[in-house]
XYZ file of C-alpha atoms in Angstrom:
711
model
C 77.885 -70.924 -86.617
C 79.455 -74.258 -85.656
C 82.535 -75.069 -87.729
C 83.077 -78.552 -86.318
C 83.225 -80.995 -89.238
C 83.256 -84.741 -89.672
C 86.456 -86.609 -90.402
C 85.968 -88.068 -93.850
C 87.221 -91.655 -94.196
C 88.314 -93.250 -97.444
C 85.539 -95.402 -98.885
C 86.698 -98.558 -100.605
C 84.943 -99.745 -103.741
C 83.897 -103.010 -102.075
C 82.220 -101.079 -99.247
C 80.093 -99.035 -101.669
C 78.943 -102.144 -103.544
C 78.250 -104.174 -100.397
C 76.241 -101.253 -98.971
C 74.292 -100.984 -102.234
C 73.371 -104.679 -102.065
C 72.712 -104.846 -98.333
C 70.346 -101.890 -98.116
C 68.973 -101.481 -101.640
C 69.247 -104.970 -103.128
C 71.242 -104.048 -106.254
C 74.485 -105.644 -107.401
C 75.767 -102.723 -109.464
C 75.355 -98.974 -109.850
C 73.499 -97.381 -112.753
C 74.325 -94.346 -114.857
C 76.703 -92.105 -112.866
C 75.465 -93.120 -109.413
C 78.819 -94.278 -108.069
C 80.643 -91.133 -109.196
C 77.931 -88.914 -107.670
C 78.008 -90.865 -104.401
C 81.793 -90.532 -104.144
C 81.481 -86.810 -104.780
C 79.019 -86.458 -101.860
C 81.251 -88.578 -99.619
C 84.144 -86.254 -100.532
C 82.027 -83.274 -99.355
C 81.615 -81.806 -102.841
C 78.495 -80.034 -104.090
C 76.638 -81.677 -106.995
C 73.949 -80.816 -109.527
C 72.294 -84.051 -110.672
C 69.959 -84.269 -113.674
C 68.628 -87.809 -113.792
C 65.313 -89.060 -115.221
C 62.532 -90.208 -112.937
C 63.180 -93.854 -112.166
C 66.873 -93.417 -112.938
C 67.976 -93.889 -109.340
C 68.335 -90.324 -108.000
C 67.438 -91.260 -104.420
C 70.307 -93.717 -104.021
C 72.710 -90.875 -104.853
C 72.025 -89.320 -101.440
C 70.551 -92.248 -99.478
C 73.619 -94.478 -99.807
C 76.081 -91.771 -98.674
C 73.724 -91.048 -95.765
C 74.191 -94.633 -94.526
C 77.982 -94.278 -94.520
C 78.354 -90.709 -93.258
C 78.273 -89.715 -89.604
C 75.252 -87.612 -88.714
C 72.023 -87.118 -90.642
C 71.390 -86.243 -94.286
C 68.735 -83.551 -94.592
C 66.377 -84.110 -97.548
C 64.282 -81.165 -98.763
C 61.113 -82.546 -100.331
C 58.184 -80.449 -101.647
C 55.254 -82.685 -100.728
C 54.453 -83.387 -97.092
C 51.951 -86.128 -97.878
C 54.582 -88.305 -99.590
C 57.299 -88.134 -96.953
C 55.843 -91.010 -94.937
C 55.943 -93.235 -98.008
C 59.609 -92.426 -98.610
C 60.522 -92.925 -94.967
C 58.614 -96.237 -94.791
C 60.606 -97.464 -97.774
C 63.921 -96.601 -96.102
C 62.948 -98.277 -92.832
C 61.893 -101.362 -94.761
C 65.442 -101.456 -96.123
C 66.852 -101.258 -92.598
C 67.784 -97.554 -92.702
C 66.745 -95.272 -89.827
C 64.824 -92.330 -91.259
C 62.135 -89.854 -90.231
C 60.213 -86.864 -91.564
C 59.496 -83.513 -89.937
C 56.542 -81.395 -90.992
C 53.558 -79.358 -89.838
C 51.276 -82.394 -89.628
C 53.078 -83.601 -86.478
C 52.417 -82.656 -82.867
C 55.014 -80.771 -80.803
C 56.229 -83.769 -78.730
C 56.771 -85.852 -81.876
C 58.742 -83.047 -83.493
C 60.860 -82.621 -80.363
C 61.642 -86.347 -80.308
C 62.866 -86.147 -83.893
C 65.234 -83.302 -83.009
C 66.545 -85.349 -80.091
C 67.036 -88.382 -82.353
C 69.108 -86.237 -84.701
C 71.207 -84.899 -81.816
C 71.840 -88.439 -80.527
C 72.772 -89.764 -84.021
C 69.830 -92.193 -84.190
C 68.781 -91.106 -87.697
C 70.492 -91.339 -91.052
C 67.974 -89.333 -93.126
C 65.493 -86.627 -92.200
C 62.896 -85.465 -94.750
C 61.562 -81.945 -94.379
C 59.433 -79.527 -96.395
C 61.038 -76.138 -97.150
C 58.343 -74.422 -95.085
C 59.476 -76.303 -91.954
C 63.198 -75.615 -92.256
C 63.233 -72.699 -89.815
C 61.878 -75.008 -87.108
C 65.012 -77.131 -87.455
C 67.330 -74.328 -86.399
C 68.577 -76.209 -83.266
C 70.054 -78.993 -85.393
C 71.200 -76.995 -88.426
C 74.792 -77.420 -87.314
C 77.688 -79.138 -89.069
C 78.136 -81.545 -86.186
C 74.664 -82.930 -86.894
C 74.137 -82.488 -90.662
C 76.338 -84.667 -92.883
C 74.825 -83.619 -96.251
C 71.850 -81.793 -97.721
C 69.822 -83.231 -100.614
C 67.404 -80.903 -102.402
C 64.944 -83.039 -104.342
C 62.865 -81.599 -107.207
C 65.422 -78.770 -107.316
C 63.844 -77.212 -110.424
C 61.200 -75.774 -108.078
C 63.688 -73.093 -106.976
C 63.979 -71.548 -110.433
C 61.450 -69.235 -112.046
C 62.955 -70.428 -115.348
C 61.785 -73.955 -114.590
C 58.381 -75.461 -115.276
C 57.187 -75.840 -111.677
C 58.453 -72.792 -109.744
C 57.608 -72.748 -106.022
C 58.347 -69.613 -103.976
C 58.871 -71.671 -100.798
C 62.013 -73.135 -102.373
C 63.702 -69.731 -102.615
C 64.399 -69.636 -98.894
C 66.870 -72.506 -99.354
C 69.650 -70.088 -100.264
C 70.545 -69.699 -96.567
C 71.639 -73.340 -96.239
C 75.038 -72.954 -97.871
C 75.702 -69.772 -95.926
C 74.872 -71.529 -92.648
C 76.686 -74.766 -93.470
C 79.482 -73.809 -95.891
C 81.383 -77.093 -95.550
C 78.361 -79.374 -95.824
C 77.878 -80.874 -99.304
C 74.675 -79.957 -101.117
C 73.305 -82.271 -103.796
C 70.557 -80.734 -105.938
C 68.507 -83.254 -107.907
C 65.829 -83.031 -110.582
C 64.595 -85.014 -113.556
C 64.317 -82.070 -115.948
C 66.190 -78.788 -116.230
C 67.623 -77.061 -119.281
C 70.959 -75.243 -119.199
C 69.514 -71.903 -118.035
C 67.476 -73.568 -115.291
C 70.458 -75.588 -114.055
C 72.609 -72.482 -113.773
C 69.823 -70.621 -111.965
C 69.413 -73.491 -109.484
C 73.123 -73.500 -108.639
C 73.304 -69.710 -108.307
C 70.314 -69.559 -105.973
C 71.613 -72.402 -103.807
C 75.022 -70.774 -103.509
C 76.811 -73.643 -105.282
C 77.735 -72.008 -108.619
C 80.771 -74.246 -109.090
C 79.035 -77.542 -108.306
C 79.897 -80.357 -110.655
C 77.011 -81.165 -112.967
C 76.023 -84.773 -113.642
C 73.749 -85.210 -116.655
C 72.689 -88.785 -117.288
C 70.788 -90.053 -120.298
C 67.198 -88.850 -120.536
C 66.186 -91.934 -122.495
C 63.524 -93.979 -120.687
C 63.533 -96.828 -123.194
C 60.805 -98.762 -121.371
C 58.126 -96.078 -121.921
C 56.113 -96.380 -125.138
C 55.298 -92.881 -126.441
C 51.999 -92.310 -128.225
C 49.963 -89.300 -129.376
C 46.340 -89.502 -130.540
C 43.810 -86.948 -131.791
C 41.494 -85.807 -128.996
C 38.379 -87.403 -130.483
C 36.075 -89.066 -127.931
C 38.791 -88.985 -125.307
C 36.631 -90.608 -122.635
C 35.766 -93.525 -124.894
C 39.404 -94.000 -125.844
C 40.462 -93.867 -122.196
C 37.848 -96.443 -121.207
C 39.079 -98.823 -123.931
C 42.700 -98.189 -122.939
C 42.085 -98.993 -119.260
C 39.802 -101.954 -120.038
C 42.775 -103.595 -121.774
C 44.836 -103.113 -118.572
C 42.408 -103.704 -115.687
C 45.025 -104.472 -113.027
C 47.407 -101.650 -113.922
C 47.702 -98.359 -112.047
C 47.857 -95.084 -113.952
C 47.510 -91.302 -113.819
C 45.416 -89.090 -116.128
C 46.683 -85.501 -116.187
C 44.194 -82.718 -116.894
C 44.627 -78.992 -117.464
C 42.305 -77.659 -114.745
C 40.735 -78.576 -111.423
C 37.291 -78.595 -113.011
C 38.328 -80.993 -115.771
C 39.781 -83.503 -113.259
C 36.449 -83.676 -111.453
C 34.411 -83.821 -114.661
C 36.554 -86.620 -116.088
C 36.488 -88.559 -112.814
C 32.682 -88.288 -112.722
C 32.339 -89.475 -116.346
C 34.628 -92.444 -115.752
C 32.671 -93.446 -112.639
C 29.403 -93.142 -114.582
C 30.836 -95.738 -116.952
C 31.717 -98.058 -114.064
C 35.395 -97.228 -113.599
C 36.548 -96.357 -110.080
C 38.734 -93.250 -110.113
C 39.708 -90.353 -107.831
C 40.177 -86.680 -108.654
C 43.138 -84.730 -107.285
C 43.943 -81.016 -107.451
C 45.237 -78.186 -105.276
C 41.684 -77.049 -104.502
C 41.083 -80.067 -102.252
C 41.886 -79.659 -98.576
C 44.965 -81.339 -97.121
C 43.032 -84.332 -95.757
C 41.326 -85.008 -99.088
C 44.583 -84.793 -101.040
C 46.294 -87.087 -98.559
C 43.491 -89.651 -98.817
C 43.672 -89.726 -102.623
C 47.446 -90.189 -102.511
C 47.191 -92.985 -99.945
C 44.425 -94.773 -101.867
C 46.586 -94.668 -104.989
C 49.814 -95.676 -103.260
C 48.093 -98.560 -101.436
C 46.370 -99.750 -104.657
C 42.903 -99.116 -103.264
C 42.230 -97.116 -106.428
C 44.026 -97.723 -109.726
C 43.210 -94.482 -111.570
C 43.700 -90.852 -110.520
C 42.529 -87.880 -112.612
C 44.828 -85.072 -111.563
C 46.367 -81.719 -112.250
C 50.158 -81.527 -112.352
C 50.098 -81.033 -108.564
C 49.846 -84.827 -108.301
C 52.800 -87.110 -108.771
C 55.875 -85.149 -107.788
C 57.933 -87.258 -105.419
C 55.748 -90.355 -105.773
C 58.020 -93.391 -105.601
C 55.253 -95.809 -106.596
C 57.174 -98.106 -108.902
C 54.218 -99.955 -110.434
C 52.517 -97.062 -112.240
C 52.206 -98.667 -115.650
C 50.765 -95.777 -117.682
C 50.280 -92.016 -117.807
C 47.657 -90.298 -119.967
C 47.647 -86.584 -120.770
C 44.002 -85.665 -121.286
C 45.181 -82.159 -122.210
C 48.339 -80.833 -123.834
C 51.117 -80.022 -121.307
C 52.599 -76.514 -121.368
C 56.092 -77.674 -122.224
C 58.260 -80.721 -122.836
C 59.887 -80.462 -119.398
C 56.546 -80.984 -117.685
C 55.508 -83.692 -120.128
C 58.765 -85.582 -119.643
C 58.628 -85.423 -115.856
C 54.986 -86.505 -115.761
C 55.395 -89.505 -118.072
C 58.417 -90.476 -115.970
C 56.087 -91.331 -113.114
C 55.287 -94.528 -114.990
C 57.600 -97.501 -115.288
C 59.962 -96.468 -112.494
C 60.846 -100.139 -111.975
C 62.143 -100.444 -115.535
C 59.283 -102.648 -116.732
C 57.204 -101.693 -119.763
C 55.066 -98.575 -119.412
C 52.966 -96.383 -121.715
C 52.562 -92.634 -122.163
C 49.472 -91.546 -124.108
C 48.974 -87.887 -125.045
C 45.762 -86.512 -126.549
C 46.549 -83.690 -128.969
C 43.916 -80.994 -129.278
C 44.072 -77.770 -131.271
C 41.728 -76.218 -128.680
C 44.219 -77.028 -125.888
C 46.978 -75.155 -127.715
C 44.761 -72.071 -128.045
C 43.730 -72.276 -124.386
C 47.328 -72.546 -123.180
C 48.414 -69.609 -125.329
C 45.574 -67.583 -123.837
C 46.817 -68.401 -120.313
C 50.339 -67.294 -121.250
C 49.477 -63.873 -122.669
C 50.832 -61.245 -120.292
C 52.518 -63.819 -118.052
C 56.098 -63.549 -116.820
C 58.545 -64.812 -119.453
C 55.706 -64.857 -122.001
C 58.032 -65.275 -124.984
C 59.863 -68.168 -123.313
C 56.615 -69.919 -122.366
C 55.206 -69.483 -125.875
C 58.387 -70.906 -127.418
C 58.248 -73.936 -125.126
C 54.591 -74.500 -125.990
C 55.510 -74.411 -129.676
C 58.093 -77.164 -129.083
C 55.449 -79.204 -127.238
C 53.080 -78.722 -130.167
C 55.766 -79.771 -132.658
C 56.382 -82.952 -130.652
C 52.666 -83.779 -130.700
C 52.322 -83.241 -134.444
C 55.559 -85.014 -135.380
C 55.709 -87.476 -138.247
C 59.146 -88.775 -137.207
C 60.406 -90.722 -134.175
C 59.031 -89.006 -131.070
C 61.812 -90.160 -128.760
C 64.466 -88.576 -130.972
C 62.560 -85.260 -130.838
C 62.126 -85.482 -127.065
C 65.757 -86.328 -126.365
C 67.078 -83.687 -128.747
C 65.156 -81.071 -126.759
C 67.281 -81.996 -123.746
C 70.466 -81.937 -125.797
C 70.810 -85.695 -126.267
C 71.306 -87.277 -129.684
C 69.630 -90.567 -130.526
C 71.308 -91.836 -133.667
C 68.562 -94.263 -134.740
C 64.784 -94.358 -134.421
C 63.642 -95.813 -131.111
C 61.140 -98.395 -132.396
C 59.077 -97.808 -129.237
C 56.750 -94.960 -130.179
C 53.605 -94.749 -132.274
C 55.379 -93.136 -135.237
C 58.020 -95.867 -135.370
C 55.411 -98.606 -134.946
C 52.922 -97.098 -137.379
C 54.686 -94.649 -139.746
C 52.439 -92.008 -141.370
C 51.385 -92.436 -144.993
C 52.263 -89.419 -147.152
C 50.424 -88.364 -150.294
C 50.160 -85.411 -152.668
C 47.907 -83.013 -150.754
C 48.245 -80.076 -153.138
C 44.538 -79.986 -154.097
C 43.476 -80.108 -150.443
C 45.955 -77.329 -149.620
C 44.658 -75.158 -152.473
C 41.055 -75.615 -151.327
C 41.859 -74.667 -147.720
C 44.039 -71.665 -148.623
C 41.439 -70.466 -151.127
C 38.745 -70.414 -148.430
C 41.049 -68.494 -146.079
C 41.578 -65.914 -148.811
C 37.815 -65.694 -149.550
C 37.214 -65.109 -145.829
C 39.720 -62.216 -146.032
C 41.934 -63.961 -143.450
C 39.559 -62.943 -140.624
C 38.162 -66.289 -139.458
C 39.501 -69.020 -137.186
C 39.967 -72.645 -138.167
C 36.461 -73.760 -137.183
C 34.795 -71.329 -139.586
C 37.274 -72.146 -142.365
C 36.368 -75.829 -142.065
C 32.638 -75.070 -141.893
C 32.882 -73.159 -145.186
C 34.922 -75.946 -146.769
C 32.285 -78.494 -145.755
C 29.289 -76.348 -146.709
C 27.887 -76.022 -143.187
C 24.541 -74.293 -142.636
C 25.129 -73.091 -139.066
C 24.045 -69.643 -137.876
C 27.474 -68.025 -138.112
C 27.904 -69.110 -141.730
C 24.433 -67.987 -142.759
C 24.552 -64.656 -140.864
C 27.816 -63.741 -142.608
C 26.522 -64.910 -146.015
C 29.497 -67.190 -146.341
C 27.271 -69.680 -148.165
C 27.468 -67.349 -151.192
C 31.266 -67.603 -151.455
C 32.581 -69.370 -154.605
C 34.593 -71.740 -152.368
C 31.629 -72.685 -150.179
C 31.338 -76.495 -149.913
C 34.367 -77.348 -152.062
C 35.624 -79.744 -149.379
C 32.378 -81.421 -148.317
C 33.821 -84.866 -149.138
C 36.379 -84.588 -146.305
C 35.367 -85.006 -142.657
C 35.635 -82.126 -140.178
C 38.357 -83.884 -138.128
C 40.370 -84.713 -141.235
C 40.246 -81.082 -142.384
C 41.546 -80.055 -138.982
C 44.409 -82.532 -139.382
C 45.301 -81.170 -142.848
C 45.120 -77.479 -141.870
C 47.392 -78.087 -138.877
C 49.901 -79.594 -141.304
C 49.629 -76.488 -143.507
C 50.464 -74.372 -140.449
C 53.383 -76.636 -139.523
C 54.772 -76.340 -143.050
C 54.435 -72.559 -143.076
C 51.634 -72.195 -145.645
C 49.353 -70.400 -143.176
C 49.555 -69.064 -139.618
C 47.389 -68.146 -136.650
C 46.858 -64.508 -135.663
C 46.540 -65.266 -131.961
C 45.766 -61.667 -130.982
C 43.001 -61.395 -133.575
C 40.635 -64.142 -132.448
C 42.931 -66.885 -133.789
C 42.199 -65.986 -137.411
C 44.007 -68.048 -140.061
C 46.206 -65.962 -142.333
C 48.097 -66.716 -145.513
C 51.887 -66.465 -145.686
C 54.367 -65.668 -148.443
C 54.444 -69.391 -149.264
C 50.674 -69.521 -149.832
C 50.895 -67.859 -153.256
C 53.340 -70.515 -154.430
C 50.719 -73.173 -153.716
C 47.728 -71.235 -155.068
C 49.260 -69.747 -158.232
C 52.706 -71.214 -158.928
C 52.062 -74.968 -158.869
C 54.030 -75.701 -155.687
C 53.365 -79.244 -154.451
C 52.358 -80.023 -150.849
C 53.007 -83.350 -149.162
C 50.616 -84.347 -146.377
C 50.154 -87.326 -144.106
C 46.855 -89.112 -143.641
C 45.243 -89.076 -140.172
C 46.190 -92.101 -138.098
C 43.444 -94.144 -136.502
C 43.664 -94.527 -132.729
C 44.593 -98.152 -132.407
C 46.864 -100.408 -130.428
C 50.191 -101.273 -132.009
C 51.029 -104.959 -132.542
C 53.574 -104.698 -129.714
C 51.035 -103.102 -127.391
C 48.495 -105.823 -128.107
C 51.138 -108.455 -127.440
C 52.091 -106.696 -124.207
C 48.470 -106.577 -123.055
C 47.793 -110.226 -123.880
C 51.020 -111.608 -122.485
C 51.249 -109.294 -119.485
C 51.610 -110.671 -115.980
C 47.871 -110.933 -115.325
C 47.249 -114.577 -116.138
C 45.362 -116.288 -113.352
C 47.512 -118.918 -111.703
C 50.824 -117.564 -113.011
C 53.671 -117.388 -110.524
C 53.841 -113.611 -110.981
C 50.171 -113.293 -110.033
C 50.651 -115.494 -106.964
C 53.670 -113.465 -105.881
C 51.728 -110.251 -106.474
C 48.882 -111.473 -104.259
C 51.358 -112.551 -101.586
C 52.968 -109.092 -101.755
C 49.534 -107.486 -101.350
C 48.732 -109.683 -98.336
C 52.026 -108.801 -96.627
C 51.533 -105.118 -97.438
C 48.069 -105.085 -95.863
C 49.428 -106.812 -92.773
C 52.220 -104.249 -92.482
C 50.054 -101.272 -93.509
C 52.540 -100.242 -96.195
C 52.238 -99.841 -99.981
C 52.769 -103.130 -101.807
C 55.479 -101.768 -104.117
C 57.660 -100.917 -101.100
C 58.067 -104.639 -100.444
C 59.221 -105.499 -103.962
C 58.741 -103.829 -107.335
C 57.008 -105.533 -110.248
C 60.434 -105.884 -111.865
C 61.696 -107.834 -108.835
C 58.611 -110.073 -108.896
C 59.229 -110.789 -112.580
C 62.818 -111.767 -111.835
C 61.606 -113.999 -108.991
C 59.193 -115.616 -111.438
C 61.981 -116.192 -113.952
C 64.724 -117.345 -111.555
C 62.558 -119.135 -108.918
C 65.112 -119.020 -106.059
C 64.666 -121.782 -103.462
C 67.411 -120.816 -100.974
C 68.239 -117.638 -99.063
C 71.459 -117.142 -101.023
C 69.665 -117.473 -104.341
C 66.878 -115.192 -103.135
C 69.431 -112.574 -102.076
C 70.906 -112.591 -105.594
C 67.677 -111.171 -107.054
C 67.853 -107.487 -108.018
C 65.900 -105.436 -105.486
C 66.380 -107.903 -102.605
C 68.572 -106.520 -99.841
C 69.623 -108.159 -96.586
C 66.794 -106.686 -94.533
C 64.059 -107.632 -97.019
C 65.453 -111.141 -97.351
C 65.264 -111.548 -93.574
C 61.706 -110.190 -93.371
C 60.120 -111.589 -96.538
C 62.425 -114.312 -97.845
C 60.714 -117.292 -96.185
C 57.233 -116.280 -97.368
C 58.242 -115.782 -100.999
C 60.455 -118.874 -101.159
C 57.596 -120.964 -99.714
C 55.205 -119.590 -102.340
C 57.663 -120.388 -105.132
C 58.145 -123.935 -103.795
C 54.384 -124.487 -103.548
C 53.898 -123.247 -107.102
C 56.626 -125.522 -108.458
C 55.254 -128.569 -106.598
C 51.788 -127.945 -108.028
C 53.228 -127.530 -111.505
C 55.213 -130.733 -111.055
C 52.058 -132.612 -110.139
C 50.307 -131.187 -113.180
C 53.274 -132.152 -115.358
C 53.204 -135.720 -114.048
C 49.486 -135.853 -114.744
C 50.124 -134.635 -118.277
C 52.862 -137.242 -118.706
C 50.581 -140.083 -117.632
C 47.903 -138.922 -120.079
C 50.408 -139.010 -122.929
C 51.459 -142.572 -122.050
C 47.814 -143.636 -122.322
C 47.480 -141.722 -125.603
C 50.523 -143.477 -127.044
C 49.089 -146.906 -126.250
C 45.705 -145.862 -127.669
C 47.403 -144.767 -130.914
C 49.071 -148.181 -131.036
C 45.572 -149.647 -131.389
C 45.239 -151.226 -127.923
C 41.788 -151.472 -126.360
C 40.934 -150.012 -122.931
C 41.247 -153.313 -121.069
C 44.711 -153.970 -122.536
C 45.892 -150.410 -121.817
C 44.716 -150.782 -118.211
C 46.598 -154.071 -117.811
C 49.706 -152.605 -119.470
C 49.678 -149.632 -117.104
C 48.457 -151.473 -114.002
C 45.511 -149.074 -113.740
C 41.736 -149.497 -113.548
C 39.572 -149.374 -116.672
C 37.731 -146.314 -115.257
C 41.031 -144.415 -114.992
C 41.832 -145.109 -118.638
C 38.373 -143.929 -119.710
C 38.991 -140.738 -117.697
C 42.348 -140.280 -119.491
C 40.695 -140.659 -122.887
C 38.013 -138.100 -122.001
C 40.676 -135.568 -120.943
C 42.739 -136.212 -124.060
C 39.655 -135.676 -126.214
C 38.956 -132.326 -124.520
C 42.583 -131.316 -125.131
C 41.998 -131.761 -128.836
C 43.776 -135.087 -129.279
C 42.582 -137.470 -131.994
C 40.463 -139.788 -129.822
C 37.185 -141.378 -131.035
C 35.086 -141.587 -127.872
C 31.884 -142.697 -129.612
C 33.445 -146.084 -130.454
C 33.327 -146.877 -126.704
C 29.615 -146.030 -126.385
C 26.782 -148.464 -126.985
C 24.032 -147.537 -129.434
C 21.661 -144.935 -127.978
C 23.832 -144.135 -124.921
C 25.013 -140.736 -126.184
C 21.463 -139.541 -127.000
C 20.133 -140.775 -123.649
C 22.870 -138.962 -121.740
C 22.299 -135.757 -123.761
C 18.591 -135.827 -122.794
C 19.512 -136.432 -119.162
C 21.941 -133.494 -119.338
C 19.118 -131.183 -120.462
C 16.563 -132.516 -117.962
C 18.940 -132.413 -115.000
C 20.291 -128.976 -116.063
C 23.945 -130.061 -116.080
C 24.414 -131.282 -112.487
C 27.861 -131.746 -110.985
C 29.255 -135.271 -110.787
C 28.250 -138.512 -112.511
C 25.950 -140.020 -109.890
C 22.833 -137.918 -110.767
C 23.072 -139.182 -114.358
C 23.594 -142.768 -113.222
C 20.488 -142.648 -111.021
C 18.375 -140.760 -113.572
C 19.197 -143.392 -116.194
C 18.053 -146.108 -113.744
C 21.629 -147.393 -113.405
C 21.417 -148.890 -116.923
C 24.366 -146.938 -118.379
C 27.796 -147.389 -116.743
C 29.791 -144.523 -115.235
C 32.504 -144.878 -117.886
C 29.996 -144.235 -120.708
C 28.543 -141.247 -118.843
C 32.040 -139.759 -118.436
C 32.824 -140.147 -122.150
C 29.460 -138.767 -123.291
C 29.811 -135.688 -121.067
C 33.214 -135.015 -122.631
C 31.575 -135.089 -126.077
C 28.819 -132.719 -124.898
C 31.378 -130.304 -123.424
C 33.441 -130.343 -126.594
C 30.384 -129.514 -128.716
C 29.802 -126.376 -126.653
C 33.355 -125.047 -127.095
C-alpha cells in the first residue's frame, strides 16, 4: 500500500466561486454544496443525501478540478457514463470512463492518462474496479465518489450485490476521502451505507427533500392508456418516462401507445446490452420523447429536460417513488409527476413481498406508499414527513391542494358495504362485495346464490369504481380490513359494529375526476412551445449544434438556461457569461451562435414593431375622418399602401369599414371570382379574371372581408 499523500492547499472562497462559474456556469452554491466541497478538499469522508437535481455531482466534480490527481467516481450504469463524461468535457474538464465495453488498448491508455495526471475524473462501474488495481494508489487517487450509494444497502430500495465489494476501498486508501451520495436513504439505510463503506464517522449532509417545481398528482387507474394519451397530447414536445411494474407491461404499454400513433420505446433488464443502450441514447438525444420502463431505467440519467414522470403502476415504497419522480425537472423548471393508483397493484405488490427478505419492512413501506396515494391532504407534506422533513404549510402544487376533496356524510354507504361483508361471512374479496352491492348476475354470484342475500343489489345506484373508492376509504379509516393470506377477503373490525348498530357517523370524500388543474392548463398553454418564440428558436439552435457535435442537446444548455437567455437577451460576451449555466468554456464554444440568434430575433421583432407602429398611425388618421388620398398625402405614402394598412387593421379587429371604399357590386364579383379561382395566391389572377375592370385596391379590401368572414 502506497502511503504517499497530496499536500492539501488552503482554498480561498473566491477560488471556489470562480471555479464554480468558470466550469459549471453558476454564480452561487446551492443547499450545502460549498460546505460539502470544503469537507472533500479537507480530506474528510462525507455522506450526502441530496434530491435528484439538487446538485450532487458538483459536490465531487468541483473538488476534482482543484485537487491533484484523479477523482474516482463509482457509477452503477455503464451506458450512462459516456453522457456524464461528455458533459464534463463540454465544460472544459478532462474526464473519462472505464468499463467492459472498451477494448484493451483503450483501457490501457486510460490507466496511462491517470498515471500522467491528464484526467480529473474517472467514472467506473463497481464490476470493473479490480481492473484498476495499478492506479488504486494514493498518489493517483485524490478522492472517491460513490454515486447512488443506496445500492450498497440491503435496507435500501435498490440493493445491488456488485456494490458490496466497495468496502475494500477505504482499507486500500485510508487517507483518501470518500463521498457517498444518494437522493433517498432513511436513517437505517444511511448508517448501513457508512458501515459497509468503512466510514462510520463520516459527516452526514441532509439537504431539503422538497422539489418545489414538481407538481404531484394521483389519479384512479381507470383507462390509463387513454389518460396517458391525453396527458402527452397536451405536451407534444416534452420528454417523459412511464414507469411500469414488470417487463411485460412495459412492452404491452409501448405497443398500445404506438398503435395509437405515439412513438415510444420500451426498456427493461430483459433487453440485451445493445438494445438497452440504444433506448437510452434515443431518449437522451431526443430521438424519442417517451420511454416505458421498469425501475432499471433512469438511475444516473442527467437529462435535465425530462418534463414529466408517470407511474403506470404503484411503486413499492416512497423512496423509489421519490427518486423516480426526481428524474423530471432536474433543471428547476416546472415538471409533473402523475401516479395511477390501483387497488390491484397493491395486492400484486403484497403478493410479491410474501416470504421475501425483510417482509415486514417491505410491507410497512408499501402501506406508507398506499397512504400517500389515498391521501386527502397535501401530498408534499406527507412525502416530506416520510423523510423527516416538516413542511409547515400546504404546498399549493399538488392535486389535493389545487382541487381539495369534497367530504359528505357517507354513513349510509358505509352501512350498506359493511352489511354485505357481514352477509358474505367475511369470506369474499372486494370485487365480489361490490358485485353483490350492485346486484351483478355474473357466474360467481349466481353459483354461490349470493343473489338471494337480503343485501343483494342495495347499492345498484352507485358505480363499480365509486364503490371501490368508498370501500378503500372504509379500510383507511379502520372500519374493515383485508385478510391478505385468505384470498384478500374483506373482514369487519371492532369499529364496524359502531357504524352498523350504534349510529356512528362516517365521513367520506367523493371521487375526483381526472382533470387538469387550472395551473396545469395555464402551464400547457403558456409553455415554451409557441412557434416563433425566442425560446423555440434557441431550442432549435441547441438541437442543431447538438446534432453537429453528436451530443445530447441538454448538455449544451438546460431548458432553464434557455429560458433565462430568452428573458435577459444578452448581446455581449460579458452579459452572456452572466447567465446561470453558462461557464467560460461554453461561452467560448457557443456564445457567438446564441448571441447572433438573439440579435436576429430582436431585429425581426423590431421590424414587426415598426410595421405595427405605422399601421397605428394610419388608423389614427382614419379615425380622425380623413379619406385615403388625404392620409396618403399626410404620410407621404402611396394610396395602395394605405389601402393595405386598412385591410390589415380590419383583420386585426380594428373598427374599419372597408365596404365604404368598394363600388357597388365589387364585393360580390370578387367573392364569385374567389370561388371560381379556388382562392389563388396574389391579386393578379383576380385582376385578370375580372377583365381588369376592378382595381387592385378594391380586390385587396374585398379579400380581407372574405378572410374575416371565415374566421
